Amino acid sequence: MKTIGICIPTIEGGVIAHQEIGREAARRGIAYPQIVTHTPLYGDLEQALKSGENQSLAAFIAGSINRTAKAGAEFAIISANTPHIVFNDVVAQSNIPVLSILDVAANYCEKQGYKSVGILGTTWTIKNRLYNGPLQKRGMTAAYVSDTDQAIVMDAILHELINGIALKETISELVRIAKELATRCDEQNCGIEVVDTTRLLSHAALDFATKD
């Protein structure tokens, strides 16, 4: 079984990824793999994102992945969507293979038979239209919220969610936004499936770790 490396841009996302790998292994009735993690300084990542310094961002992420490689990781995942802005550059600088959260999520949506997928995420993820290419490649389209609602989503992510905070009023707003977005996607109510990209990536990492 291959050793997994996890680059953790935010602690909350990294905890979910690490935990979900173990839980998914338990569901499958198999032993969980060895996991090596590294958490780069969030302030450095945020500054690179805010200033549009993609070369710096790629170097930070690749450096983190290469630290896991030095500790024994044989491939890696990045437990966040936004750093995939520079995914190709990261792959070029990484010493081990890196799985793409974008491709993993798009593959899942394709298997589910979706035609239109609503995207919620940071404003960096949205403005860079990270999911447009992977979805279009598989015959799907992406739908987005209004600029006003996107500002609410971004504020919730930066000031609450990545810090492990989820106020009731914030969750209510996010549910409202998701419901509105759902009216432009495949399902029309809040029985809508929420595609958790971090958990899907964790399952894909376990698949890769256990593949011959």
Coordinates of C-alpha atoms in Angstrom, one line a residue:
M1 CA 0.0 0.0 0.0
K2 CA 1.4 3.4 -1.0
T3 CA 2.1 6.1 1.5
I4 CA -0.1 9.2 1.0
G5 CA 1.1 12.7 1.3
I6 CA -1.3 15.5 2.2
C7 CA -0.5 19.2 1.6
I8 CA -2.8 21.0 4.0
P9 CA -3.5 24.6 3.0
T10 CA -6.1 25.0 5.8
I11 CA -6.2 22.9 8.9
E12 CA -10.0 22.2 8.7
G13 CA -9.7 20.8 5.2
G14 CA -6.6 18.8 6.1
V15 CA -8.4 17.2 9.1
I16 CA -11.3 16.2 7.0
A17 CA -9.0 14.6 4.4
H18 CA -6.9 12.7 6.9
Q19 CA -9.9 11.5 8.9
E20 CA -11.9 10.5 5.8
I21 CA -9.2 8.4 4.4
G22 CA -9.2 6.4 7.7
R23 CA -13.0 6.2 7.8
E24 CA -13.3 5.1 4.2
A25 CA -10.7 2.4 4.8
A26 CA -12.9 1.2 7.7
R27 CA -16.0 1.2 5.5
R28 CA -14.1 -1.0 2.9
G29 CA -12.9 -3.3 5.7
I30 CA -9.2 -2.6 4.9
A31 CA -6.3 -1.2 6.9
Y32 CA -5.7 2.5 6.4
P33 CA -2.5 3.5 4.7
Q34 CA 0.4 5.5 6.1
I35 CA -0.1 9.2 5.8
V36 CA 2.4 12.0 5.8
T37 CA 1.1 15.6 6.2
H38 CA 2.6 19.1 5.9
T39 CA 0.9 22.4 6.5
P40 CA 2.4 25.4 4.8
L41 CA 2.0 28.8 6.3
Y42 CA -1.5 30.0 5.4
G43 CA -0.5 33.7 5.5
D44 CA 2.0 33.0 2.7
L45 CA -0.6 31.3 0.6
E46 CA -3.2 34.0 1.2
Q47 CA -0.7 36.7 0.3
A48 CA 0.2 35.0 -2.9
L49 CA -3.4 34.6 -3.8
K50 CA -4.3 38.2 -3.0
S51 CA -1.4 39.5 -5.0
G52 CA -1.8 37.1 -7.9
E53 CA 1.7 35.7 -7.4
N54 CA 1.1 32.4 -9.0
Q55 CA 4.7 31.4 -9.1
S56 CA 5.0 31.9 -5.4
L57 CA 1.8 30.0 -4.8
A58 CA 3.0 27.1 -6.9
A59 CA 6.4 27.1 -5.1
F60 CA 4.7 27.0 -1.6
I61 CA 2.4 24.1 -2.5
A62 CA 5.1 22.1 -4.4
G63 CA 7.5 22.7 -1.5
S64 CA 4.9 21.3 0.9
I65 CA 4.3 18.3 -1.2
N66 CA 8.1 17.7 -1.5
R67 CA 8.4 17.8 2.3
T68 CA 5.9 14.9 2.5
A69 CA 7.9 13.1 -0.2
K70 CA 11.1 13.4 1.9
A71 CA 9.2 11.8 4.8
G72 CA 8.2 8.9 2.6
A73 CA 5.0 9.9 0.7
E74 CA 4.7 8.2 -2.7
F75 CA 2.0 10.5 -4.1
A76 CA 0.1 13.5 -2.7
I77 CA -3.2 15.3 -2.6
I78 CA -3.9 19.0 -1.9
S79 CA -6.8 19.2 0.5
A80 CA -8.3 22.4 -0.9
N81 CA -9.7 23.6 -4.3
T82 CA -8.2 27.0 -4.6
P83 CA -4.5 26.0 -4.9
H84 CA -5.4 24.1 -8.0
I85 CA -5.2 27.5 -9.8
V86 CA -1.5 26.5 -10.2
F87 CA -1.9 22.7 -10.3
N88 CA 0.1 22.2 -13.5
D89 CA 3.0 24.2 -12.1
V90 CA 2.8 22.3 -8.9
V91 CA 2.9 19.0 -10.7
A92 CA 6.0 20.2 -12.7
Q93 CA 7.8 21.0 -9.4
S94 CA 6.7 18.1 -7.3
N95 CA 8.9 15.0 -6.8
I96 CA 5.9 12.6 -6.6
P97 CA 2.6 12.3 -8.4
V98 CA -0.2 14.6 -7.3
L99 CA -4.0 13.8 -7.7
S100 CA -6.2 16.6 -8.9
I101 CA -9.3 17.4 -6.8
L102 CA -10.8 19.0 -10.0
D103 CA -10.6 15.8 -12.0
V104 CA -11.7 13.6 -9.1
A105 CA -14.9 15.8 -8.6
A106 CA -15.6 16.1 -12.3
N107 CA -15.3 12.3 -12.7
Y108 CA -17.8 11.8 -9.9
C109 CA -20.3 14.2 -11.4
E110 CA -20.0 12.5 -14.8
K111 CA -20.7 9.1 -13.2
Q112 CA -23.7 10.6 -11.5
G113 CA -25.0 11.7 -14.9
Y114 CA -25.1 15.4 -14.1
K115 CA -25.4 18.0 -16.9
S116 CA -25.1 21.2 -14.8
V117 CA -23.1 21.5 -11.6
G118 CA -23.3 24.4 -9.2
I119 CA -20.0 25.6 -7.8
L120 CA -19.5 27.0 -4.3
G121 CA -16.1 28.0 -3.2
T122 CA -13.6 30.8 -2.6
T123 CA -13.8 33.8 -4.9
W124 CA -10.4 32.7 -6.2
T125 CA -11.8 29.4 -7.2
I126 CA -14.8 31.0 -8.8
K127 CA -13.1 33.9 -10.6
N128 CA -10.6 31.4 -12.1
R129 CA -13.4 29.2 -13.2
L130 CA -11.4 26.2 -12.0
Y131 CA -14.2 23.7 -12.7
N132 CA -15.2 24.9 -16.1
G133 CA -12.5 22.9 -18.0
P134 CA -12.8 19.6 -16.2
L135 CA -16.6 19.7 -16.4
Q136 CA -16.8 20.8 -20.0
K137 CA -14.3 18.1 -20.9
R138 CA -16.9 15.6 -19.6
G139 CA -19.9 17.2 -21.3
M140 CA -21.1 19.2 -18.3
T141 CA -21.5 22.9 -17.5
A142 CA -20.9 24.9 -14.3
A143 CA -23.3 27.3 -12.7
Y144 CA -22.4 30.1 -10.3
V145 CA -24.0 32.3 -7.7
S146 CA -24.5 36.1 -8.0
D147 CA -21.6 38.4 -7.1
T148 CA -23.6 39.4 -4.0
D149 CA -24.0 35.9 -2.8
Q150 CA -20.4 35.0 -3.7
A151 CA -19.3 37.8 -1.3
I152 CA -21.3 36.1 1.5
V153 CA -19.8 32.7 0.7
M154 CA -16.2 34.1 0.7
D155 CA -16.8 35.9 4.0
A156 CA -18.1 32.7 5.5
I157 CA -15.1 30.7 4.3
L158 CA -12.4 33.1 5.3
H159 CA -13.8 34.3 8.7
E160 CA -15.6 31.2 9.9
L161 CA -15.3 27.9 8.1
I162 CA -11.5 27.6 7.8
N163 CA -11.4 28.4 11.5
G164 CA -13.8 25.7 12.5
I165 CA -16.7 28.1 13.1
A166 CA -20.2 27.6 11.7
L167 CA -22.7 30.1 13.1
K168 CA -26.3 29.2 12.6
E169 CA -27.1 32.4 10.7
T170 CA -24.2 31.8 8.4
I171 CA -25.3 28.2 7.7
S172 CA -28.8 29.4 7.0
E173 CA -27.4 31.9 4.4
L174 CA -25.3 29.3 2.8
V175 CA -28.3 26.9 2.5
R176 CA -30.3 29.7 0.9
I177 CA -27.6 30.3 -1.6
A178 CA -27.3 26.6 -2.4
K179 CA -31.0 26.3 -2.9
E180 CA -31.0 29.2 -5.3
L181 CA -28.1 27.7 -7.2
A182 CA -29.9 24.4 -7.3
T183 CA -32.7 25.9 -9.4
R184 CA -30.1 26.3 -12.2
C185 CA -28.6 22.9 -11.8
D186 CA -29.9 19.3 -12.2
E187 CA -31.9 19.1 -9.1
Q188 CA -34.5 21.6 -8.1
N189 CA -34.8 21.5 -4.3
C190 CA -32.6 21.0 -1.2
G191 CA -32.8 17.3 -1.7
I192 CA -30.0 18.4 -4.0
E193 CA -26.8 16.3 -3.6
V194 CA -23.9 18.3 -2.2
V195 CA -20.6 17.1 -3.7
D196 CA -18.0 17.2 -1.1
T197 CA -14.8 17.5 -3.1
T198 CA -12.4 17.0 -0.1
R199 CA -14.0 13.7 0.8
L200 CA -14.1 12.6 -2.8
L201 CA -10.4 13.4 -3.1
S202 CA -9.8 11.3 0.1
H203 CA -11.5 8.3 -1.4
A204 CA -9.5 8.7 -4.6
A205 CA -6.3 8.9 -2.6
L206 CA -7.3 5.6 -0.9
D207 CA -8.0 4.1 -4.3
F208 CA -4.6 5.1 -5.6
A209 CA -2.8 4.0 -2.4
T210 CA -4.3 0.5 -2.7
K211 CA -3.9 0.1 -6.4
D212 CA -1.2 -2.3 -7.6

